[in-house]
mmCIF file of C-alpha atoms and ligand atoms in Angstrom:
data_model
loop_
_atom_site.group_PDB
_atom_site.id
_atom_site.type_symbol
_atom_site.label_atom_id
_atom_site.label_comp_id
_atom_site.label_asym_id
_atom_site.label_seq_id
_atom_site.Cartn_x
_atom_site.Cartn_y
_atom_site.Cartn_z
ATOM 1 C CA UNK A 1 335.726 63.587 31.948
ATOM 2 C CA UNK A 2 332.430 64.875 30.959
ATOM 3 C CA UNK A 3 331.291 68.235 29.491
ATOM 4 C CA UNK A 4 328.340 70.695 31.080
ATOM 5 C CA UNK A 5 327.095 73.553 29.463
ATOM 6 C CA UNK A 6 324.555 75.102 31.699
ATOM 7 C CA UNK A 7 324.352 75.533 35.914
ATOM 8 C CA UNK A 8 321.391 73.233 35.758
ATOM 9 C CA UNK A 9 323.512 70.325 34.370
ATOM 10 C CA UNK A 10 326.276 71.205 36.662
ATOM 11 C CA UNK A 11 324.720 70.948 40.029
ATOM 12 C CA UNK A 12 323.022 67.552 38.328
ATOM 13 C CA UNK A 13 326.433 66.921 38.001
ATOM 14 C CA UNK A 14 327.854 67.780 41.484
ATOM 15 C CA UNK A 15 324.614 66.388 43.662
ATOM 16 C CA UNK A 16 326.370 64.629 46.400
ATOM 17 C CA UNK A 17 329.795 65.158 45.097
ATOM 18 C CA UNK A 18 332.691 64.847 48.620
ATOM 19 C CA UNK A 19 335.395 67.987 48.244
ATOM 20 C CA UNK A 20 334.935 69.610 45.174
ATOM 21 C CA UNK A 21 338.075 71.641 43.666
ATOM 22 C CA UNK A 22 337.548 74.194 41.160
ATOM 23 C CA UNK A 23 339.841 75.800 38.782
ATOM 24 C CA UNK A 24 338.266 78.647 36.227
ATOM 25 C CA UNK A 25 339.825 79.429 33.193
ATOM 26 C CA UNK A 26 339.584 81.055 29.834
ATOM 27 C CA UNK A 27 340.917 78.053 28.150
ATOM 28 C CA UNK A 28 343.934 78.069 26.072
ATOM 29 C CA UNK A 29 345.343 75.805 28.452
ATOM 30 C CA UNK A 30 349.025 75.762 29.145
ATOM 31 C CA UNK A 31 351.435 74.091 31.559
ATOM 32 C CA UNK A 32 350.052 76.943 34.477
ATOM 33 C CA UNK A 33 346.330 76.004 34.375
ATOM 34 C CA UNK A 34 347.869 72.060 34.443
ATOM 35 C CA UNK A 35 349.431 72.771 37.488
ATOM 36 C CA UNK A 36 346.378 73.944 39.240
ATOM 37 C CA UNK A 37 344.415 71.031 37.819
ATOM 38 C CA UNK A 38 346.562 68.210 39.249
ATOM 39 C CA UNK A 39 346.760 70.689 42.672
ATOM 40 C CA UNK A 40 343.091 70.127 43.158
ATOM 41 C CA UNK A 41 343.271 66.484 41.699
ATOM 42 C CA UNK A 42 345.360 65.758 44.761
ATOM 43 C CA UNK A 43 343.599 67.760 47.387
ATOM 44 C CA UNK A 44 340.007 67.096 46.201
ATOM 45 C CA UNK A 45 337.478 64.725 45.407
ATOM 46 C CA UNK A 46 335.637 66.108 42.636
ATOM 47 C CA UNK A 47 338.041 68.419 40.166
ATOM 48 C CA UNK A 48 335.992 71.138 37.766
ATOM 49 C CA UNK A 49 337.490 73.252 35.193
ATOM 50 C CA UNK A 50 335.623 75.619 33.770
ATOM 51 C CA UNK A 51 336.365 77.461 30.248
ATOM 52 C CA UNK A 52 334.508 80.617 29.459
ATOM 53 C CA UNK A 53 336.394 83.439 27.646
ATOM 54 C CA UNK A 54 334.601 86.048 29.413
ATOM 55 C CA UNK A 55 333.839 88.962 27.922
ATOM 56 C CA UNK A 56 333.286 91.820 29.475
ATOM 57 C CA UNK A 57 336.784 91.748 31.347
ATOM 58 C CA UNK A 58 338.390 92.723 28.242
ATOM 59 C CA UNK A 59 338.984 95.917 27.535
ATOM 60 C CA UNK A 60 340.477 95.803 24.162
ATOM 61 C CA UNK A 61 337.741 93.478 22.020
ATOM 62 C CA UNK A 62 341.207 93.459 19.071
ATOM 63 C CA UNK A 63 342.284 90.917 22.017
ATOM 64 C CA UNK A 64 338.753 89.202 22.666
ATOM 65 C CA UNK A 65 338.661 88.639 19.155
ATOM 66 C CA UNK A 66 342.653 87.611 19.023
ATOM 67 C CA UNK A 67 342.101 84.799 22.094
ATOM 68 C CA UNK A 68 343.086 81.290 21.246
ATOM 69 C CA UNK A 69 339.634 79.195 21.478
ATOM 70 C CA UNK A 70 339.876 75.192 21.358
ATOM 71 C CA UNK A 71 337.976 73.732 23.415
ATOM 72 C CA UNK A 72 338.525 70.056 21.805
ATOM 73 C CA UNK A 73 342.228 70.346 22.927
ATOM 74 C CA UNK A 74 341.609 72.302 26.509
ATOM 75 C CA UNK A 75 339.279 69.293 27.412
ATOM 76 C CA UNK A 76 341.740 66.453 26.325
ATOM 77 C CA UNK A 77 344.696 69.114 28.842
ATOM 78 C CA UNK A 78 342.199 69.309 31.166
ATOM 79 C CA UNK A 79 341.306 65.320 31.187
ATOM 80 C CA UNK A 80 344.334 63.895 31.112
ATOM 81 C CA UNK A 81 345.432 66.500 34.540
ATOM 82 C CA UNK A 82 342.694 64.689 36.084
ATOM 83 C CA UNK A 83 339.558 67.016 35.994
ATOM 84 C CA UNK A 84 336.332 65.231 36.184
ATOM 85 C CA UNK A 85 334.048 67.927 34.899
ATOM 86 C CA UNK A 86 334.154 70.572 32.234
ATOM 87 C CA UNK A 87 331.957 73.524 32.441
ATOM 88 C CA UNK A 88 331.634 75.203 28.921
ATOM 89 C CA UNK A 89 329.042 77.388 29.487
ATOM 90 C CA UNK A 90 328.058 79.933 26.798
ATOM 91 C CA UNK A 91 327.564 83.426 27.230
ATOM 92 C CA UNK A 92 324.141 83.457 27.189
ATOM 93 C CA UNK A 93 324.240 81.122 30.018
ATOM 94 C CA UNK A 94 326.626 83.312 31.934
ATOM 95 C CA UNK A 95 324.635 86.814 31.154
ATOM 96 C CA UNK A 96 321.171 85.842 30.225
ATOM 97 C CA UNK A 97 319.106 88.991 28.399
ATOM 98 C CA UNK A 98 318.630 91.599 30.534
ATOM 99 C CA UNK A 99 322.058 90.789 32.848
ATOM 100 C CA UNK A 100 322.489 93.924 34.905
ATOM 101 C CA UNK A 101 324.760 93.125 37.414
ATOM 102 C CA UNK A 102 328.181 93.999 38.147
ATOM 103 C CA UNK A 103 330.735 92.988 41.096
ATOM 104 C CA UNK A 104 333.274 95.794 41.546
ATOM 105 C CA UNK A 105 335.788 95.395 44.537
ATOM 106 C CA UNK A 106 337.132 99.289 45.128
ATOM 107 C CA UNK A 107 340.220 99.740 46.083
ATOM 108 C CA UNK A 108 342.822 96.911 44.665
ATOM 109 C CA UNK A 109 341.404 96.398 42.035
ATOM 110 C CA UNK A 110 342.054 100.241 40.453
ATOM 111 C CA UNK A 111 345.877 100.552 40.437
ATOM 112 C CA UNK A 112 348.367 99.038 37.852
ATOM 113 C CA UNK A 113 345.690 96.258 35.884
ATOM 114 C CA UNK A 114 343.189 98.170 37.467
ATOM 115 C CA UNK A 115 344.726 101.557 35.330
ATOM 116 C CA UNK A 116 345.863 100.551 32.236
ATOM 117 C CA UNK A 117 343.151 98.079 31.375
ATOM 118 C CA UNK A 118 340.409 100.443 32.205
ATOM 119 C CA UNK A 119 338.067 99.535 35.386
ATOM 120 C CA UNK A 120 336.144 97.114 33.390
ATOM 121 C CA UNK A 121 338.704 94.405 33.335
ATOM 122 C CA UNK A 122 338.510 93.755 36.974
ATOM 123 C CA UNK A 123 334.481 94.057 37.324
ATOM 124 C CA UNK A 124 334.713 91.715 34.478
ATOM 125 C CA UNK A 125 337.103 89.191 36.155
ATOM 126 C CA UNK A 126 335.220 90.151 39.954
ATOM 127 C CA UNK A 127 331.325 89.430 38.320
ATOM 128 C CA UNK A 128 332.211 86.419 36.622
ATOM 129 C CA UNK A 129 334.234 85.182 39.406
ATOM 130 C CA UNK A 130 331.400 85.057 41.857
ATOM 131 C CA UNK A 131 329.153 83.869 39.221
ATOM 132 C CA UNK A 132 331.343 80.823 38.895
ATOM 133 C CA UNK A 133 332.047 80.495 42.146
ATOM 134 C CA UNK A 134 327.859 80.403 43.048
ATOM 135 C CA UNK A 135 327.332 78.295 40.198
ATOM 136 C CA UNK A 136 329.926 75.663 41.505
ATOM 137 C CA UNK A 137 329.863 75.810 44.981
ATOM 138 C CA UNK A 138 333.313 74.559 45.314
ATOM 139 C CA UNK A 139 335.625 73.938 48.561
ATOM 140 C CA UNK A 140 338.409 75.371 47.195
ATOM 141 C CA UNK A 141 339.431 77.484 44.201
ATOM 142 C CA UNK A 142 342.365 77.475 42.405
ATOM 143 C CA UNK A 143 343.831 80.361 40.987
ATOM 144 C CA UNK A 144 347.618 81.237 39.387
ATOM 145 C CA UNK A 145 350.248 82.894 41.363
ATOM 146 C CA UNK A 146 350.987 85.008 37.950
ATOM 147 C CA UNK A 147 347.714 86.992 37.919
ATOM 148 C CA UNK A 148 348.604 88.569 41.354
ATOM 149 C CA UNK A 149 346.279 91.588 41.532
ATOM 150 C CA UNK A 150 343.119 89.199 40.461
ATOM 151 C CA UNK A 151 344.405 86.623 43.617
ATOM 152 C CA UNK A 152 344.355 89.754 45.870
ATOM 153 C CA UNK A 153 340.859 91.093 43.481
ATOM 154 C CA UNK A 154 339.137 87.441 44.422
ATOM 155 C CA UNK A 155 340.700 87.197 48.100
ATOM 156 C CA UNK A 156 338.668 90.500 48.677
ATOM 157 C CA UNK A 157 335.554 89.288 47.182
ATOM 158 C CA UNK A 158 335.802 86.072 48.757
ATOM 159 C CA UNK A 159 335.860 87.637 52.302
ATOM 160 C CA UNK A 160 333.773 90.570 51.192
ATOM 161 C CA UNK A 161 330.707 88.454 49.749
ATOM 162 C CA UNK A 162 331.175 85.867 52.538
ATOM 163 C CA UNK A 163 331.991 82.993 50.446
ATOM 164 C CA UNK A 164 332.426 79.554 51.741
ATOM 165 C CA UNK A 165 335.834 79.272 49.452
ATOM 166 C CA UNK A 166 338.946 78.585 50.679
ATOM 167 C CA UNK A 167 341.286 80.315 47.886
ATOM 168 C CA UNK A 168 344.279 78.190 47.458
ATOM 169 C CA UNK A 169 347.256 79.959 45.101
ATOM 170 C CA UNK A 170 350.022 77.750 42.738
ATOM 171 C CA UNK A 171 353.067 79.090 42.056
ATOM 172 C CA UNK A 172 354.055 80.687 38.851
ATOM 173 C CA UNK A 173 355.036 77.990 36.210
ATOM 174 C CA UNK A 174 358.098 79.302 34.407
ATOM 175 C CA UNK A 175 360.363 78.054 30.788
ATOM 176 C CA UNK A 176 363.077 76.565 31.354
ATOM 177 C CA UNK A 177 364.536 80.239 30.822
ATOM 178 C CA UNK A 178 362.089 81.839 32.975
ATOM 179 C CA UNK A 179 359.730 83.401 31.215
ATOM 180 C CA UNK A 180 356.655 83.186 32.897
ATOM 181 C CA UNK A 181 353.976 80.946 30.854
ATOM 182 C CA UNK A 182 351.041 82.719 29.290
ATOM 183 C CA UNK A 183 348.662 82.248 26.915
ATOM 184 C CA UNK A 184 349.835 85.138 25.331
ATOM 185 C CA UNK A 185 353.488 83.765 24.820
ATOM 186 C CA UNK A 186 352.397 81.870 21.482
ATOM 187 C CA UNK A 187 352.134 85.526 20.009
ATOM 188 C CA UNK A 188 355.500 86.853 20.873
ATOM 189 C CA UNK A 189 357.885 87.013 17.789
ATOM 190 C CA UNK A 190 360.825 85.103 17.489
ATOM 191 C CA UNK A 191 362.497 87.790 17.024
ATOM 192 C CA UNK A 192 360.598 89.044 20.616
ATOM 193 C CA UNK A 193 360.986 85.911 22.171
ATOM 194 C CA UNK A 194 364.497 86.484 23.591
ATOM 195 C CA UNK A 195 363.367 90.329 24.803
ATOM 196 C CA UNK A 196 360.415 88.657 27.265
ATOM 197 C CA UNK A 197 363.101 87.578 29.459
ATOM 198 C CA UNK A 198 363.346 91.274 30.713
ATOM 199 C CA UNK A 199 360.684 91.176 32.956
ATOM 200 C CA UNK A 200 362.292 88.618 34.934
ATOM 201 C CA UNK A 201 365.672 90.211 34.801
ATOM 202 C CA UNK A 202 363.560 93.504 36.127
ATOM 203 C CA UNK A 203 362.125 91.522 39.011
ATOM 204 C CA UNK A 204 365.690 89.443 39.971
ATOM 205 C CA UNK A 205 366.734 93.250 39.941
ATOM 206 C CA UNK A 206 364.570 94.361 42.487
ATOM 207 C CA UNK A 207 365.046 91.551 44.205
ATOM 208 C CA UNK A 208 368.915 92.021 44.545
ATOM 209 C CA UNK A 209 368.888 95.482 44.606
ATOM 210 C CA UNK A 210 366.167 94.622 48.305
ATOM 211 C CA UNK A 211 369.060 92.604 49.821
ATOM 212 C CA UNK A 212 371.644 94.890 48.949
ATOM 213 C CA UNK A 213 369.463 97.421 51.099
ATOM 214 C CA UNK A 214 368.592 99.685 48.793
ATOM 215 C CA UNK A 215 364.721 101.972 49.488
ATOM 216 C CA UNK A 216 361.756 100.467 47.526
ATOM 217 C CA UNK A 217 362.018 102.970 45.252
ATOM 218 C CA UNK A 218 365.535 103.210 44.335
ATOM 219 C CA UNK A 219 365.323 99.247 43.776
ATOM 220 C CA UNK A 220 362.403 100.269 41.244
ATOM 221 C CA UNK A 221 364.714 102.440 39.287
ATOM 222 C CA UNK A 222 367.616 99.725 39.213
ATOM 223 C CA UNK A 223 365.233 96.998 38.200
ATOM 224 C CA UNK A 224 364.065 99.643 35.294
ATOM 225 C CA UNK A 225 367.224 100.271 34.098
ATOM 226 C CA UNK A 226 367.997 96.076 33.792
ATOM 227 C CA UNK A 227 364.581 95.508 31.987
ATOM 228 C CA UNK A 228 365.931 98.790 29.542
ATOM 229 C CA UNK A 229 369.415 97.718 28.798
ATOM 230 C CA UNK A 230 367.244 94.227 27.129
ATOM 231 C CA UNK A 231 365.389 96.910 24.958
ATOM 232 C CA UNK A 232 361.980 96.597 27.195
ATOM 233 C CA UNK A 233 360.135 99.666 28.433
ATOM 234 C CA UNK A 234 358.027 98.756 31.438
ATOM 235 C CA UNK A 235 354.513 100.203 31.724
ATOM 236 C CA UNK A 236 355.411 99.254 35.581
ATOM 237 C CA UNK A 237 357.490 97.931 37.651
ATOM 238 C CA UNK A 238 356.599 98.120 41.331
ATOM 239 C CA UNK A 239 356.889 96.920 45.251
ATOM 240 C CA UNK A 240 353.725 96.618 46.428
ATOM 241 C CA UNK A 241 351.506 94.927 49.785
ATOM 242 C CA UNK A 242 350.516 91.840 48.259
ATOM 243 C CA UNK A 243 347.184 92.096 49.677
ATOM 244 C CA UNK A 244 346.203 95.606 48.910
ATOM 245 C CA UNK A 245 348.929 96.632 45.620
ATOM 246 C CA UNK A 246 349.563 99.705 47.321
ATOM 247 C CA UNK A 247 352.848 100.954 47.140
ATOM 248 C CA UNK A 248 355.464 99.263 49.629
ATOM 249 C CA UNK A 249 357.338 100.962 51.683
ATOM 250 C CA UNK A 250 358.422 99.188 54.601
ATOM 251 C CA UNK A 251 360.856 96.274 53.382
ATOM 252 C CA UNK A 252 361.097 94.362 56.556
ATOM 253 C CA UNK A 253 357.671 92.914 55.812
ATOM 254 C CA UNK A 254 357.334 90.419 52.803
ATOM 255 C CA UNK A 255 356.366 92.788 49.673
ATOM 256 C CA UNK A 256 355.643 91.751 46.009
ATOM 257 C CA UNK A 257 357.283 93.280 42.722
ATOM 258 C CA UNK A 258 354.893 93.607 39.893
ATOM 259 C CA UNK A 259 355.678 94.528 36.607
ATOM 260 C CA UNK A 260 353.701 94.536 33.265
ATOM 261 C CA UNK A 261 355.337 95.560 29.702
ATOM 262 C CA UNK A 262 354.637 95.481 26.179
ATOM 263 C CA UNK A 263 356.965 93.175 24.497
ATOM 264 C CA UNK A 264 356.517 94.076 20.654
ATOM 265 C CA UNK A 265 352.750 93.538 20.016
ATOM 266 C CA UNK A 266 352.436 91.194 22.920
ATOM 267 C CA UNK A 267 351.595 92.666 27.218
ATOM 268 C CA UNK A 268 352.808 90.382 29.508
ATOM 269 C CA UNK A 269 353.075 90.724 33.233
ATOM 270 C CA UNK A 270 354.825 88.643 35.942
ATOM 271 C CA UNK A 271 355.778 89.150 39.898
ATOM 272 C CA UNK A 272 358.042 88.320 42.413
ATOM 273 C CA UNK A 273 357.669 87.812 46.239
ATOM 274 C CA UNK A 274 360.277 89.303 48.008
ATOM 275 C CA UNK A 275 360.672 87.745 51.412
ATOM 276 C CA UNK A 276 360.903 89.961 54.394
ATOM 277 C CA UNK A 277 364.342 91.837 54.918
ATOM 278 C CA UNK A 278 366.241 91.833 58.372
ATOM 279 C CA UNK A 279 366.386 95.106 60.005
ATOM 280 C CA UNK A 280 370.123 96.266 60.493
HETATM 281 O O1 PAF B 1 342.578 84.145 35.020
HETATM 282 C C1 PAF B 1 341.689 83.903 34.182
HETATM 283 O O2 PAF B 1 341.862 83.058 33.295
HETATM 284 C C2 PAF B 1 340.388 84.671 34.232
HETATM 285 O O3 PAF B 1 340.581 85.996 34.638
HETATM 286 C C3 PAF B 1 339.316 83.998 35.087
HETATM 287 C C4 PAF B 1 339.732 83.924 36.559
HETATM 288 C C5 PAF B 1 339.047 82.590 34.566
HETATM 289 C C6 PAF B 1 338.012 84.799 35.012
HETATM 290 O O4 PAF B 1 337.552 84.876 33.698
#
């Protein structure tokens, strides 16, 4: 695998390249961005991971600051999943002096992320997206189940800006226990560790709470009260369109639960689909 640091280099790079699969990142590779990796290893030619902890879709620069950076062992993750190129740009190379544009999708992109980390986060994630996207000029991008309102953020961008991208989604990876993998799981306590697993239990709530019939917002309240009695407080917890993350309210199409909650010093977030439910 060999490393590129500028767009120049990279479409050297790509010249002639057959199917190329992308999969962007901020690095701090875990067992998630793997999965998407070895997904475009098998559908694709030409596999390029990018790694660029991008900074204006923070909103909190305590967490900038606090994000894992090593790129010697994200290349040797990235490598041995089969990518053939790493982009590493810097981010100069990304905003050059002067950078004064910004990509803002309306609408999906406001609620729940969209609230609570401040519109930036998604204009971040939105204009560095296409960037990458431009700069690579791949066939298909691959992008993590787990971030749910970015998928639906990028879908709308995608179709919006009239990429030639086919978006292709992996499932969530999950512990053995079912905690959702993160980057930001290294930071959670041990003493935390155990507590994570509410947003799961909040989410099989909902879930159960669906097939037992109950309204979308009555399954809400049940799938509260399980993430509570594990001592978690969510800032959400939510059926939602999957394309649009406005509320759901019509079960007998296929909905998603979303839920995001500070677990001691650590936010995490994680979803659900909920399949369709049979009319009586
Ligand atoms: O999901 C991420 O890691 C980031 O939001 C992304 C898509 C690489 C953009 O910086």
């Amino acid at each position: 695998m060999r490393t590129v640091r500028t767009t120049v280099e990279l479409r050297e790079a790509l010249a002639g390249a057959g199917q190329v699969g992308f999969v962007p990142t901020m690095g701090a590779l875990h067992e998630g961005h793997l999965s998407l990796i070895r997904a475009a290893r098998q559908d694709c030619d030409v596999v390029v991971v990018s790694v660029f902890v991008n900074p204006t879709q923070f909103n909190d620069q305590g967490d900038l600051a606090a994000y894992p950076r090593d790129e010697d062992r994200d290349a040797a993750l990235a490598s041995g999943a089969g990518a053939d190129l790493l982009f590493a740009p810097s981010a100069d190379q990304i905003y050059p002096a002067g950078y004064a544009t910004t990509v803002r999708v309306a609408g999906v992109s406001e609620p729940f992320e969209g609230a609570h980390r401040g519109a930036v986060h998604f204009e971040g994630v939105a204009t560095v997206v296409a960037k990458l996207l431009i700069a690579v000029g791949p066939d298909v991008a691959y992008f993590g189940q787990k971030d749910a309102q970015q998928v639906a953020v990028v879908r709308r961008l995608v179709a919006d800006l009239g990429l030639h991208v086919e978006i292709a989604v992996c499932p969530i990876v999950r512990e053995p226990d079912g905690l959702a993998m993160s980057s930001r799981n290294i930071r959670l306590t041990t003493a935390d560790r155990p507590r994570a697993l509410a947003l799961k239990a909040g989410l099989d709530a909902v879930a159960h709470a669906v097939r037992s019939g109950a309204d979308p917002r009555d399954a809400e309240r049940r799938g509260t009260m399980d993430m509570h009695k594990l001592g978690v407080e969510p800032e959400y917890l939510a059926l939602v369109d999957p394309a649009t993350f406005a509320p759901a309210d019509d079960l007998t199409r296929p909905t998603l639960a979303i839920v995001a909650a500070p677990v001691g010093a650590v936010r995490l977030i994680d979803n659900l689909t909920i399949p369709a439910r049979e009319e009586a």
